[in-house]
Coordinates of C-alpha atoms and ligand atoms in Angstrom, one line a residue:
Chain A
M1298 CA -1.9 -11.5 48.3
S1299 CA 0.0 -9.3 46.6
G1300 CA 3.6 -8.5 46.3
I1301 CA 5.6 -11.3 45.2
Q1302 CA 6.5 -14.4 46.3
F1303 CA 9.3 -17.1 45.2
K1304 CA 8.2 -21.1 46.2
N1305 CA 10.9 -23.5 46.0
V1306 CA 12.5 -21.9 42.8
S1307 CA 15.2 -23.6 40.6
K1308 CA 16.5 -22.5 37.5
L1309 CA 18.9 -24.9 35.6
Y1310 CA 20.7 -23.7 32.3
Q1311 CA 21.4 -26.4 30.3
Q1312 CA 24.7 -25.3 27.7
G1313 CA 25.7 -28.1 25.6
E1314 CA 27.1 -31.2 27.4
N1315 CA 27.1 -28.7 31.0
Q1316 CA 24.4 -27.9 33.1
V1317 CA 24.4 -24.9 35.5
L1318 CA 21.9 -25.2 38.1
A1319 CA 21.9 -20.8 38.6
L1320 CA 19.1 -20.9 40.9
D1321 CA 18.9 -23.5 43.7
E1322 CA 15.7 -24.3 45.7
I1323 CA 14.3 -20.6 46.2
S1324 CA 11.6 -19.6 48.4
L1325 CA 11.2 -15.8 49.6
T1326 CA 8.3 -13.4 50.1
V1327 CA 8.4 -9.7 49.3
E1328 CA 5.7 -7.6 50.6
Q1329 CA 4.3 -4.5 49.6
G1330 CA 5.9 -1.3 50.6
E1331 CA 9.1 -3.5 51.3
F1332 CA 12.6 -2.7 49.8
I1333 CA 14.9 -5.6 49.4
A1334 CA 18.8 -6.0 48.2
V1335 CA 20.2 -9.4 46.8
I1336 CA 23.6 -8.9 46.5
G1337 CA 26.6 -11.2 45.6
P1338 CA 29.2 -12.2 43.4
S1339 CA 29.4 -12.2 40.0
G1340 CA 27.2 -15.4 38.5
S1341 CA 26.4 -16.1 41.7
G1342 CA 22.5 -16.1 39.6
K1343 CA 21.4 -12.2 40.6
S1344 CA 20.2 -11.8 37.1
T1345 CA 18.4 -15.2 37.0
F1346 CA 16.7 -14.2 39.9
L1347 CA 15.0 -11.3 38.7
A1348 CA 14.8 -11.7 35.4
I1349 CA 12.5 -15.0 36.8
A1350 CA 11.0 -12.5 39.1
G1351 CA 9.9 -10.0 36.2
A1352 CA 8.5 -12.4 34.0
L1353 CA 11.2 -12.9 31.6
L1354 CA 12.5 -16.3 32.5
H1355 CA 10.5 -19.5 33.2
P1356 CA 11.7 -21.4 36.0
S1357 CA 12.9 -25.1 35.7
K1358 CA 10.9 -26.0 38.9
G1359 CA 8.9 -24.2 41.6
E1360 CA 6.3 -21.2 41.4
V1361 CA 5.9 -17.2 41.6
I1362 CA 3.0 -15.8 42.3
L1363 CA 3.0 -12.6 41.5
N1364 CA -0.1 -10.1 42.9
G1365 CA -1.6 -13.3 43.1
K1366 CA -1.3 -14.6 39.9
N1367 CA 0.8 -17.7 39.4
L1368 CA 3.6 -17.1 36.6
N1369 CA 3.5 -20.5 35.1
E1370 CA -0.2 -20.6 34.0
L1371 CA -0.1 -17.3 31.9
K1372 CA 0.4 -16.9 28.3
P1373 CA 3.2 -15.1 26.9
K1374 CA 0.5 -12.5 26.0
D1375 CA -0.6 -12.1 29.3
L1376 CA 2.7 -12.1 30.3
A1377 CA 3.7 -9.0 28.4
Q1378 CA 1.2 -7.5 29.6
L1379 CA 1.2 -8.0 32.6
R1380 CA 5.0 -6.9 32.8
L1381 CA 3.5 -3.5 31.2
E1382 CA 1.5 -3.0 33.9
E1383 CA 2.5 -4.6 36.9
I1384 CA 6.3 -4.4 37.1
G1385 CA 8.8 -1.7 36.5
F1386 CA 12.2 -2.6 35.4
I1387 CA 14.9 -0.2 35.8
L1388 CA 17.4 -1.8 34.0
Q1389 CA 21.1 -1.2 34.0
T1390 CA 22.7 1.5 31.9
S1391 CA 21.8 2.8 28.1
N1392 CA 18.0 1.4 27.9
L1393 CA 16.6 4.0 26.8
V1394 CA 15.1 4.3 23.2
P1395 CA 18.1 6.6 21.6
Y1396 CA 15.3 8.4 19.0
L1397 CA 12.8 9.4 21.7
N1398 CA 13.4 12.4 24.6
V1399 CA 13.3 12.3 27.8
L1400 CA 9.2 13.0 27.6
E1401 CA 8.7 10.5 25.0
Q1402 CA 10.4 7.8 27.0
L1403 CA 7.7 7.3 29.3
L1404 CA 4.9 8.2 27.4
V1405 CA 5.5 5.2 24.7
V1406 CA 4.8 3.0 27.5
K1407 CA 1.4 4.2 27.4
R1408 CA 0.9 4.0 24.1
M1409 CA 2.1 0.0 24.6
A1410 CA -1.3 0.1 26.8
G1411 CA -3.2 1.5 24.4
K1412 CA -4.4 5.2 24.2
L1413 CA -2.4 8.3 25.3
A1414 CA -4.5 10.5 27.1
K1415 CA -4.0 14.3 28.4
A1416 CA -3.7 13.4 31.9
D1417 CA -0.6 10.7 31.5
K1418 CA 1.4 13.4 29.8
E1419 CA 0.7 15.6 32.8
Y1420 CA 1.4 12.6 35.1
A1421 CA 4.4 12.1 32.8
K1422 CA 5.6 15.6 33.9
E1423 CA 5.2 16.0 37.7
L1424 CA 7.0 12.5 37.4
L1425 CA 9.8 13.7 36.0
Q1426 CA 9.7 17.3 37.4
S1427 CA 9.9 14.9 40.8
L1428 CA 13.3 13.4 39.2
G1429 CA 14.4 16.6 38.7
L1430 CA 14.5 16.4 35.0
A1431 CA 12.3 19.6 34.4
A1432 CA 14.6 20.7 32.2
K1433 CA 15.1 17.7 30.1
L1434 CA 12.0 17.1 28.8
G1435 CA 13.2 17.5 25.6
K1436 CA 16.1 16.3 25.4
L1437 CA 17.0 12.7 23.8
P1438 CA 19.5 10.1 25.7
E1439 CA 22.6 11.2 23.8
Q1440 CA 22.5 14.6 25.4
L1441 CA 21.8 13.5 28.8
S1442 CA 24.5 11.9 31.4
G1443 CA 24.5 9.0 32.9
G1444 CA 22.9 9.8 36.4
E1445 CA 20.2 11.8 34.2
R1446 CA 19.5 9.0 31.7
Q1447 CA 19.7 6.4 34.7
R1448 CA 16.7 8.7 36.4
T1449 CA 14.6 8.8 33.0
A1450 CA 14.6 5.2 33.3
I1451 CA 13.5 5.2 36.9
A1452 CA 10.7 7.4 36.0
R1453 CA 10.1 5.4 33.2
A1454 CA 9.6 2.5 35.6
F1455 CA 7.2 3.9 37.4
M1456 CA 5.1 5.6 34.9
N1457 CA 2.6 2.7 34.4
N1458 CA 2.2 2.8 38.2
P1459 CA 3.2 -1.1 39.0
S1460 CA 2.8 -2.4 42.0
I1461 CA 6.3 -4.3 41.3
I1462 CA 9.8 -2.7 41.1
L1463 CA 13.0 -4.4 39.7
A1464 CA 16.9 -2.8 39.5
D1465 CA 19.2 -4.7 38.2
E1466 CA 22.7 -2.7 39.2
P1467 CA 20.6 0.6 38.9
T1468 CA 24.2 2.3 39.9
A1469 CA 26.6 0.7 37.8
S1470 CA 27.5 3.7 35.7
L1471 CA 26.8 6.2 38.5
D1472 CA 29.0 8.2 41.0
S1473 CA 28.3 8.1 44.5
K1474 CA 26.4 10.6 45.0
R1475 CA 23.9 10.0 41.9
A1476 CA 23.7 6.3 43.3
H1477 CA 22.4 7.6 47.0
E1478 CA 19.8 9.7 44.7
V1479 CA 19.2 7.0 42.8
V1480 CA 18.6 4.3 45.5
Q1481 CA 16.7 6.8 47.4
L1482 CA 14.5 7.5 45.0
I1483 CA 13.3 3.7 44.6
A1484 CA 13.3 3.6 48.7
N1485 CA 11.2 6.3 48.2
E1486 CA 8.6 4.9 46.3
A1487 CA 8.5 1.7 47.9
K1488 CA 7.9 3.5 50.8
T1489 CA 5.6 6.2 49.6
R1490 CA 3.3 4.5 47.5
N1491 CA 3.5 0.8 48.6
K1492 CA 5.5 -1.2 45.9
A1493 CA 7.7 -4.1 46.1
A1494 CA 11.2 -3.3 45.3
I1495 CA 14.0 -6.1 44.7
M1496 CA 17.2 -4.6 43.9
V1497 CA 20.4 -6.6 42.6
T1498 CA 23.2 -4.2 43.5
H1499 CA 26.9 -5.1 44.3
D1500 CA 27.3 -1.5 45.7
E1501 CA 27.5 -2.3 49.3
R1502 CA 26.9 1.4 50.0
M1503 CA 23.6 1.2 48.6
L1504 CA 22.0 -1.7 51.9
E1505 CA 21.2 1.0 54.3
Y1506 CA 18.1 1.8 52.3
C1507 CA 17.0 -1.4 51.7
D1508 CA 14.7 -3.3 54.7
K1509 CA 16.1 -6.8 54.4
V1510 CA 19.2 -7.7 52.3
Y1511 CA 19.5 -11.3 51.0
Q1512 CA 23.0 -12.5 49.9
M1513 CA 23.1 -14.3 46.6
E1514 CA 25.9 -17.3 46.3
D1515 CA 25.9 -20.2 43.7
G1516 CA 22.2 -19.6 43.3
R1517 CA 21.0 -19.9 47.0
L1518 CA 19.7 -17.3 48.8
K1519 CA 20.7 -16.6 52.5
H1520 CA 19.0 -13.7 54.5
D1521 CA 22.3 -12.0 55.3
D1522 CA 21.0 -10.7 59.2
S1523 CA 25.3 -10.1 60.1
N1524 CA 24.0 -6.7 57.4
S1525 CA 25.4 -4.0 59.6
Y1526 CA 22.4 -1.3 58.3
E1527 CA 19.6 -3.7 58.5
K1528 CA 20.8 -4.9 62.5
L1529 CA 20.8 -0.9 63.1
K1530 CA 17.2 -0.1 61.6
A1531 CA 16.3 -2.9 63.5
I1532 CA 17.6 -1.0 66.4
S1533 CA 16.4 2.2 65.6
T1534 CA 12.8 1.4 64.8
K1535 CA 12.8 -0.8 68.1
G1536 CA 14.3 2.2 70.2
Chain B
M900 CA 3.1 5.0 13.9
F901 CA 4.5 7.0 16.9
L902 CA 7.9 4.8 17.4
A903 CA 7.5 4.8 13.6
I904 CA 7.7 8.6 12.8
K905 CA 9.7 9.5 15.6
E906 CA 12.0 7.3 14.3
L907 CA 11.4 8.1 10.7
K908 CA 12.9 11.6 11.6
H909 CA 16.2 10.6 13.9
G910 CA 18.0 8.6 11.3
K911 CA 17.2 10.7 8.4
L912 CA 20.2 9.6 6.5
R913 CA 19.8 5.7 6.9
F914 CA 15.9 6.1 5.9
L915 CA 16.5 8.6 3.2
M916 CA 18.6 5.8 1.8
I917 CA 15.8 3.2 1.6
G918 CA 13.6 5.5 -0.1
V919 CA 16.1 6.6 -2.8
I920 CA 16.4 2.8 -3.7
T921 CA 12.7 2.5 -3.4
V922 CA 12.0 5.6 -5.7
L923 CA 14.6 4.2 -8.1
I924 CA 12.4 1.2 -8.1
A925 CA 9.2 2.6 -8.6
W926 CA 10.6 4.6 -11.3
L927 CA 12.0 1.9 -13.0
V928 CA 8.4 0.1 -12.8
F929 CA 6.2 2.9 -13.8
I930 CA 8.8 3.3 -16.9
L931 CA 8.4 -0.6 -17.6
S932 CA 4.8 -0.2 -17.7
G933 CA 4.4 3.0 -19.5
L934 CA 6.6 1.7 -22.3
G935 CA 4.8 -1.8 -22.3
N936 CA 1.6 0.4 -22.3
G937 CA 3.0 2.3 -25.1
L938 CA 4.0 -0.6 -27.0
S939 CA 0.8 -2.4 -26.7
T940 CA -1.1 0.6 -27.9
L941 CA 0.9 0.8 -31.1
S942 CA 0.8 -2.3 -31.7
A943 CA -3.1 -2.7 -31.5
A944 CA -4.7 0.5 -30.7
T945 CA -7.1 0.4 -33.2
F946 CA -8.0 -3.0 -32.0
K947 CA -8.3 -1.6 -28.4
N948 CA -10.4 1.4 -29.4
M949 CA -13.3 0.1 -32.1
D950 CA -16.6 -0.2 -29.9
A951 CA -17.1 -4.2 -30.9
N952 CA -17.2 -7.2 -28.6
Y953 CA -16.2 -10.0 -31.0
V954 CA -14.4 -10.7 -34.2
T955 CA -14.9 -13.6 -36.6
F956 CA -11.8 -14.9 -39.1
E957 CA -11.1 -17.6 -41.1
D958 CA -11.3 -21.0 -39.7
G959 CA -7.2 -21.5 -38.9
S960 CA -6.3 -18.0 -38.9
R961 CA -5.8 -18.5 -35.1
A962 CA -7.3 -14.3 -34.5
S963 CA -4.8 -13.0 -37.0
M964 CA -5.8 -10.6 -39.2
S965 CA -2.9 -11.1 -42.0
R966 CA -4.3 -15.5 -42.1
S967 CA -7.9 -14.4 -42.6
L968 CA -9.7 -14.3 -45.7
L969 CA -13.7 -13.7 -45.9
S970 CA -16.6 -12.5 -47.5
E971 CA -18.1 -9.3 -46.5
L972 CA -21.6 -10.7 -47.4
L973 CA -20.9 -12.9 -44.3
A974 CA -21.8 -9.7 -42.2
E975 CA -25.3 -9.9 -43.4
K976 CA -25.8 -13.1 -42.0
L977 CA -23.7 -12.5 -39.0
E978 CA -25.8 -9.9 -38.2
S979 CA -29.2 -11.8 -37.6
Q980 CA -27.8 -13.9 -35.2
P981 CA -28.9 -14.2 -31.6
N982 CA -27.2 -11.2 -29.6
V983 CA -25.6 -9.9 -32.1
S984 CA -26.6 -6.2 -32.5
A985 CA -24.3 -5.0 -35.5
A986 CA -21.5 -6.2 -37.7
S987 CA -18.6 -4.4 -39.9
A988 CA -15.9 -5.9 -42.4
M989 CA -12.6 -4.7 -42.2
G990 CA -9.5 -5.3 -43.8
A991 CA -6.2 -4.7 -43.4
T992 CA -3.0 -3.9 -45.3
M993 CA 0.0 -2.5 -45.1
G994 CA 2.0 -0.2 -47.7
T995 CA 4.0 3.2 -48.0
V996 CA 2.8 6.7 -48.8
L997 CA 4.2 9.6 -50.2
N998 CA 2.7 13.6 -49.5
N999 CA 2.6 14.2 -53.7
S1000 CA 1.7 17.6 -53.4
D1001 CA 4.2 18.6 -51.3
S1002 CA 7.4 18.6 -53.6
E1003 CA 10.2 19.6 -51.2
T1004 CA 9.3 16.5 -49.1
N1005 CA 9.6 13.4 -50.3
E1006 CA 10.0 10.8 -47.3
K1007 CA 8.0 8.1 -47.5
V1008 CA 5.5 7.1 -44.9
D1009 CA 5.1 3.5 -43.6
I1010 CA 1.5 3.1 -42.9
A1011 CA -1.4 0.8 -42.2
I1012 CA -4.4 0.9 -45.0
L1013 CA -7.6 0.0 -43.1
G1014 CA -10.9 -0.5 -45.3
I1015 CA -14.1 0.0 -42.9
T1016 CA -17.4 0.7 -44.1
P1017 CA -18.1 4.1 -43.9
D1018 CA -20.2 5.7 -41.1
S1019 CA -20.0 1.7 -39.4
F1020 CA -19.1 1.3 -36.1
L1021 CA -15.5 0.7 -36.8
E1022 CA -15.2 4.5 -38.2
P1023 CA -13.4 6.6 -36.0
N1024 CA -14.0 9.7 -35.2
V1025 CA -12.2 12.1 -37.1
F1026 CA -11.2 15.7 -34.8
D1027 CA -10.0 17.6 -37.6
G1028 CA -11.8 17.8 -41.0
K1029 CA -14.3 15.2 -41.8
P1030 CA -15.3 11.7 -42.1
L1031 CA -15.6 9.1 -44.9
Q1032 CA -17.9 8.9 -47.1
A1033 CA -19.4 6.1 -49.5
N1034 CA -19.5 8.0 -52.5
K1035 CA -15.7 9.2 -52.6
P1036 CA -13.6 6.3 -52.4
L1037 CA -10.8 8.6 -53.0
E1038 CA -10.7 10.3 -49.8
V1039 CA -9.4 8.6 -46.8
I1040 CA -8.9 9.5 -43.0
A1041 CA -5.3 9.0 -41.7
N1042 CA -4.3 9.2 -37.5
E1043 CA -2.5 12.4 -36.4
T1044 CA 1.2 11.2 -36.7
L1045 CA 0.9 11.7 -40.6
K1046 CA -0.1 15.3 -39.8
K1047 CA 2.8 15.3 -37.0
K1048 CA 4.7 14.5 -40.1
G1049 CA 4.0 17.3 -42.1
F1050 CA 0.8 16.2 -44.0
K1051 CA -2.4 18.5 -43.9
I1052 CA -6.0 18.4 -45.1
G1053 CA -6.5 18.1 -48.6
D1054 CA -2.8 16.6 -49.3
T1055 CA -3.0 13.9 -51.9
L1056 CA -1.1 10.7 -51.1
K1057 CA 0.2 8.3 -53.4
I1058 CA 0.2 4.9 -52.2
E1059 CA 3.4 2.9 -53.7
G1060 CA 2.3 0.0 -55.7
S1061 CA -0.9 1.7 -56.4
L1062 CA -1.8 4.5 -59.6
E1063 CA -4.5 5.9 -57.7
K1064 CA -4.1 8.9 -55.9
M1065 CA -6.3 9.6 -52.8
K1066 CA -6.9 12.9 -51.0
I1067 CA -6.8 13.0 -46.6
V1068 CA -10.1 14.5 -45.7
G1069 CA -9.7 14.2 -41.8
F1070 CA -7.3 13.5 -38.8
V1071 CA -8.3 11.0 -36.2
K1072 CA -6.5 10.7 -33.0
N1073 CA -4.4 7.2 -31.4
E1074 CA -5.4 4.5 -34.0
T1075 CA -2.4 2.9 -34.5
Y1076 CA -2.7 -0.7 -36.1
N1077 CA 1.0 -3.2 -36.6
H1078 CA 2.9 -0.2 -34.9
L1079 CA 2.2 1.8 -37.5
P1080 CA -0.4 5.0 -38.1
A1081 CA -3.5 3.9 -39.5
I1082 CA -5.2 5.3 -42.8
F1083 CA -9.1 4.4 -43.5
T1084 CA -10.5 3.9 -46.4
T1085 CA -13.6 2.4 -48.0
L1086 CA -13.4 -1.4 -48.4
D1087 CA -13.3 -1.2 -52.3
K1088 CA -10.8 0.9 -52.4
W1089 CA -8.8 -1.2 -50.0
R1090 CA -9.4 -4.4 -52.1
S1091 CA -8.2 -2.5 -55.2
I1092 CA -4.7 -2.2 -53.4
Q1093 CA -4.8 -5.6 -51.6
F1094 CA -5.9 -7.9 -54.4
A1095 CA -4.3 -5.7 -57.2
A1096 CA -2.7 -8.7 -58.3
P1097 CA -5.3 -11.1 -60.1
G1098 CA -6.6 -14.1 -58.1
S1099 CA -4.9 -12.8 -55.2
N1100 CA -8.6 -12.9 -53.8
K1101 CA -8.6 -16.7 -53.8
G1102 CA -12.0 -16.4 -55.8
I1103 CA -14.1 -15.1 -52.4
E1104 CA -16.6 -12.4 -53.7
K1105 CA -15.9 -9.0 -51.7
P1106 CA -13.0 -10.5 -49.7
V1107 CA -12.3 -9.1 -46.6
N1108 CA -10.3 -10.2 -43.3
A1109 CA -12.1 -10.0 -40.8
I1110 CA -16.0 -9.1 -39.0
M1111 CA -16.1 -7.4 -36.2
L1112 CA -19.2 -8.1 -34.1
Q1113 CA -21.1 -6.1 -31.4
G1114 CA -23.1 -7.6 -28.9
E1115 CA -23.0 -8.9 -25.2
N1116 CA -22.7 -12.6 -24.3
I1117 CA -22.8 -13.8 -27.8
D1118 CA -22.1 -17.6 -28.5
S1119 CA -19.0 -17.9 -30.3
E1120 CA -19.1 -21.8 -30.4
K1121 CA -22.9 -21.5 -32.2
L1122 CA -21.7 -19.2 -34.6
N1123 CA -18.1 -21.5 -35.6
Q1124 CA -20.7 -24.4 -36.2
L1125 CA -23.4 -22.4 -38.1
F1126 CA -20.3 -20.4 -40.2
K1127 CA -18.3 -23.6 -41.6
N1128 CA -14.9 -22.1 -42.3
T1129 CA -14.9 -19.1 -39.6
E1130 CA -13.8 -18.8 -36.4
T1131 CA -15.4 -16.1 -33.8
V1132 CA -13.0 -14.8 -30.8
T1133 CA -13.4 -12.2 -28.1
K1134 CA -11.9 -8.9 -28.9
S1135 CA -8.8 -9.4 -26.5
T1136 CA -8.5 -12.2 -27.8
A1137 CA -7.9 -10.8 -31.4
V1138 CA -5.4 -8.2 -30.2
Q1139 CA -3.6 -11.1 -28.9
G1140 CA -3.4 -11.9 -32.1
M1141 CA -1.8 -8.9 -33.7
P1142 CA 1.3 -9.1 -34.5
G1143 CA 4.1 -8.8 -32.2
Y1144 CA 1.9 -8.1 -29.2
K1145 CA 2.1 -11.0 -27.4
E1146 CA 6.0 -11.4 -27.6
E1147 CA 6.2 -7.9 -26.6
N1148 CA 3.5 -7.5 -24.1
G1149 CA 5.8 -11.0 -22.1
T1150 CA 8.6 -9.5 -22.8
I1151 CA 8.1 -6.0 -20.5
M1152 CA 5.9 -8.1 -18.3
M1153 CA 9.1 -10.6 -17.6
M1154 CA 11.0 -8.0 -17.2
L1155 CA 8.5 -6.1 -14.3
A1156 CA 7.7 -9.7 -12.8
F1157 CA 11.8 -9.7 -12.0
L1158 CA 11.6 -6.0 -11.2
L1159 CA 9.1 -6.8 -8.2
A1160 CA 10.7 -10.0 -7.4
I1161 CA 14.1 -8.4 -6.9
S1162 CA 12.5 -5.9 -4.8
A1163 CA 10.8 -7.8 -3.0
F1164 CA 14.1 -9.3 -2.2
V1165 CA 16.2 -6.4 -1.9
L1166 CA 13.9 -4.4 0.4
G1167 CA 12.9 -7.2 2.5
V1168 CA 17.4 -7.6 3.3
F1169 CA 17.3 -3.6 4.3
F1170 CA 14.5 -3.4 6.6
Y1171 CA 15.8 -7.0 8.2
V1172 CA 19.1 -5.6 8.7
L1173 CA 17.5 -2.2 10.3
T1174 CA 15.3 -4.7 12.5
L1175 CA 18.5 -7.0 13.3
Q1176 CA 20.8 -3.7 14.1
K1177 CA 17.4 -2.6 16.7
S1178 CA 17.1 -5.7 18.0
N1179 CA 18.6 -5.2 21.4
Q1180 CA 16.2 -1.7 21.7
F1181 CA 13.1 -4.5 21.0
G1182 CA 14.7 -6.6 23.3
I1183 CA 14.5 -3.7 26.4
L1184 CA 11.0 -2.4 25.0
K1185 CA 9.6 -5.9 25.4
A1186 CA 11.6 -6.5 28.6
I1187 CA 9.1 -3.3 29.8
G1188 CA 6.6 -5.0 28.6
A1189 CA 5.9 -4.1 24.6
S1190 CA 3.9 -6.7 23.1
N1191 CA 4.5 -8.3 19.7
R1192 CA 1.9 -6.4 18.1
F1193 CA 3.0 -3.2 19.2
L1194 CA 6.4 -3.4 17.9
G1195 CA 5.4 -4.8 14.5
R1196 CA 2.8 -2.7 14.1
A1197 CA 5.7 0.2 14.4
I1198 CA 8.0 -1.7 12.3
V1199 CA 5.3 -2.4 9.7
S1200 CA 3.9 1.3 9.7
Q1201 CA 7.3 2.4 9.6
V1202 CA 7.9 0.4 6.4
F1203 CA 4.3 1.8 4.7
L1204 CA 5.0 5.8 5.4
L1205 CA 8.7 5.0 3.8
S1206 CA 7.1 3.4 0.8
F1207 CA 4.3 5.2 0.2
I1208 CA 6.2 8.3 0.3
S1209 CA 9.4 6.7 -2.2
I1210 CA 6.7 5.1 -4.3
A1211 CA 4.8 8.8 -4.6
A1212 CA 8.3 10.5 -5.5
G1213 CA 8.7 7.8 -8.2
I1214 CA 4.9 8.5 -9.9
L1215 CA 6.3 12.0 -9.9
L1216 CA 9.4 11.1 -11.4
T1217 CA 8.0 9.3 -13.9
Y1218 CA 5.8 12.0 -15.4
G1219 CA 8.6 14.3 -14.9
T1220 CA 10.2 11.7 -17.8
A1221 CA 7.5 11.3 -19.7
L1222 CA 7.5 15.3 -20.5
I1223 CA 11.1 14.8 -21.5
L1224 CA 11.1 11.5 -23.5
P1225 CA 10.9 12.3 -27.3
D1226 CA 7.4 11.8 -28.9
E1227 CA 9.1 8.9 -31.1
M1228 CA 8.6 6.8 -27.5
P1229 CA 6.0 3.9 -27.3
F1230 CA 5.7 5.2 -24.1
S1231 CA 2.2 6.3 -22.7
L1232 CA 0.9 5.9 -18.9
D1233 CA -1.9 4.8 -18.1
L1234 CA -3.0 6.0 -14.7
K1235 CA -4.8 2.9 -14.3
L1236 CA -2.0 0.8 -14.8
V1237 CA 0.5 3.1 -12.6
I1238 CA -2.0 3.4 -9.5
L1239 CA -2.1 -0.5 -9.7
Y1240 CA 1.9 -1.1 -9.9
A1241 CA 1.7 1.3 -6.9
L1242 CA -0.1 -0.5 -5.0
L1243 CA 1.9 -3.6 -5.9
L1244 CA 5.2 -2.1 -4.7
L1245 CA 3.3 -0.7 -1.4
V1246 CA 2.2 -4.6 -0.5
I1247 CA 5.6 -6.1 -1.7
S1248 CA 7.2 -3.9 0.5
I1249 CA 5.0 -4.4 3.5
L1250 CA 5.1 -8.3 3.0
S1251 CA 9.5 -7.8 2.8
S1252 CA 9.2 -6.1 6.3
L1253 CA 6.9 -9.2 7.3
V1254 CA 10.3 -10.8 7.8
S1255 CA 11.1 -8.1 10.3
V1256 CA 8.2 -8.8 12.2
R1257 CA 8.9 -12.0 12.4
K1258 CA 12.3 -11.8 13.2
I1259 CA 10.9 -9.0 16.1
T1260 CA 8.7 -11.6 17.9
K1261 CA 12.1 -14.1 18.5
I1262 CA 14.1 -11.7 19.6
D1263 CA 14.1 -12.4 23.8
P1264 CA 13.3 -9.7 26.0
L1265 CA 16.1 -10.8 28.7
Q1266 CA 18.9 -9.2 25.9
A1267 CA 18.2 -6.7 27.6
I1268 CA 19.0 -7.2 31.2
G1269 CA 22.6 -7.3 32.4
R1270 CA 22.8 -11.5 32.6
M1271 CA 26.0 -12.3 31.8
E1272 CA 28.0 -9.4 33.3
Ligands
LIG85 N1 21.2 -18.1 29.5 C1 22.1 -18.7 29.9 N2 22.7 -20.0 29.3 C2 23.7 -20.6 29.9 N3 24.2 -20.8 31.5 C3 23.8 -19.4 32.1 C4 22.9 -18.8 30.9 N4 22.8 -17.2 32.1 C5 23.4 -17.5 33.3 N5 23.8 -18.6 33.7 C6 25.0 -18.9 34.1 O1 24.0 -19.1 35.3 C7 24.7 -18.1 36.4 C8 24.3 -16.8 37.0 O2 24.1 -16.8 36.1 P1 23.4 -14.8 36.4 O3 22.4 -15.1 36.9 O4 23.7 -13.9 35.6 O5 24.6 -14.1 37.5 P2 24.9 -12.7 37.9 O6 23.9 -11.9 37.6 O7 24.4 -13.1 39.8 O8 25.8 -12.5 37.8 C9 26.5 -18.0 35.7 O9 26.8 -19.6 35.9 C10 26.3 -18.4 34.6 O10 27.4 -18.8 33.9
LIG86 MG1 24.1 -10.1 36.8

């Protein structure tokens, strides 16, 4: 079974005397080719959810199945391998390596996996070109605008051709034109290359690109049918 | 290696500073080792150079020439023992000489007078002039130090406290004994200087200080039993018994040990601080799938490169320093020692970076994603 599946996942943070139930019995399936959004107020558990989906955090209860693998059963080393091969993380701002140029940001991912082949270089260039960065290959992060940086990060997330794409507020630092472009890119990648994509966002304007919208509140996940875009979409596909 | 080199190029100033510190440490290490080597040469070069494997002293002398008195007749008996291929006696005494031929320079020079059998394995090769001859007891060969002090072949020497004049017939290289330049003479001549006072030979027939033995695997225990009142030790023990040798070496070694320990600590702290500064970056790399091994390798290879270049620069500086040091300074670089300390420094800096590698394994990739907005 491919895609990602949450089965009754809970996360309890222990902070001194206090316990915070950050996730409360979450169940959810994201199929390949599906792009979903998770929205919700600050502190509702969105990042925790994404961290668990990305094999960075262990759930306190329940299990996560990623491309048929139960994450609870993997060793830390295998989890790193899985992140490298099957997950493309698009993090918030300034998450590029400061001393690598745009092209190298992508190539380092290949180096982590082992050897760098000539074909990888070509692929990275193509990817960057398709994201409108062809002229920026040799630039360092400090020489790029916010949008260019974010697009580089996206290209990096796509570099290993992962089957799952996770994005944590990818538009937080972008103006609305760039924000649309970026989310469109993710949606496009999920559709055309058949990937499961999850985006955590505050930004209501971006929901039009998503197949489903979930609302996170106090650690509980609700499918939000009230979302107008989804309805519109449903109608338009029916009609 | 890729990340390592990229980062070195990007953060030039930062790495330059660490590099300079490493260069200075390496420089100091090599200078100290050169000094140590120079001092031990000065104190025992003749012993170190001589082609012998064991030395027989008087029992109780604790491997010291100056405390030992034996009869030269013993040499023949020792030579007939199993595994002993040759035995030859030596006597040593300290003295002061005056150049008698040159009336302008009447500077006195401290020397070590070594009595040996001409043409034995104890006689060093002359690089200038002629060797000793048994039938010419008034001829000596001298270390090149005397040449530098203005002595020439054919010059006559006056030894203080002795009426006899001797003639320099040859010069030898790198023969110093008890921190003094050595002059070699026959055993008989040496005896006439050393035992000028009646009774100072304690009634021993043909006295000498020690007998050097050639031969592998000599059973010194057996020799000690066989020849009462003797004690046979290895050459290296005899070198240790040279006056001041152990003390000087010990001092230098202690300084080196401290220096190496301090450098391990200083470099370790530097690398650690660098790593701490980058912990967010490592978190990001881990989040996108970098293994601890990949990141650890990046750090270690970076430290390796940096140390390698710095140590090489330190070696160059040291050889440069050796050129401008004054001649009298007991400084001599031994290539083997330089390589040894270079490797030791390299190992130390890499070990000190392992603290940072440990830190990396502890970095939580979670910190890369904005968990707590
Ligand atoms: N490491 C942690 N230790 C304790 N509590 C945490 C930790 N991380 C998050 N929390 C708490 O869990 C809840 C959910 O946090 P988070 O997943 O960051 O929400 P969001 O991303 O929606 O803002 C919050 O109440 C937060 O304070
Ligand atoms: Mg968050």
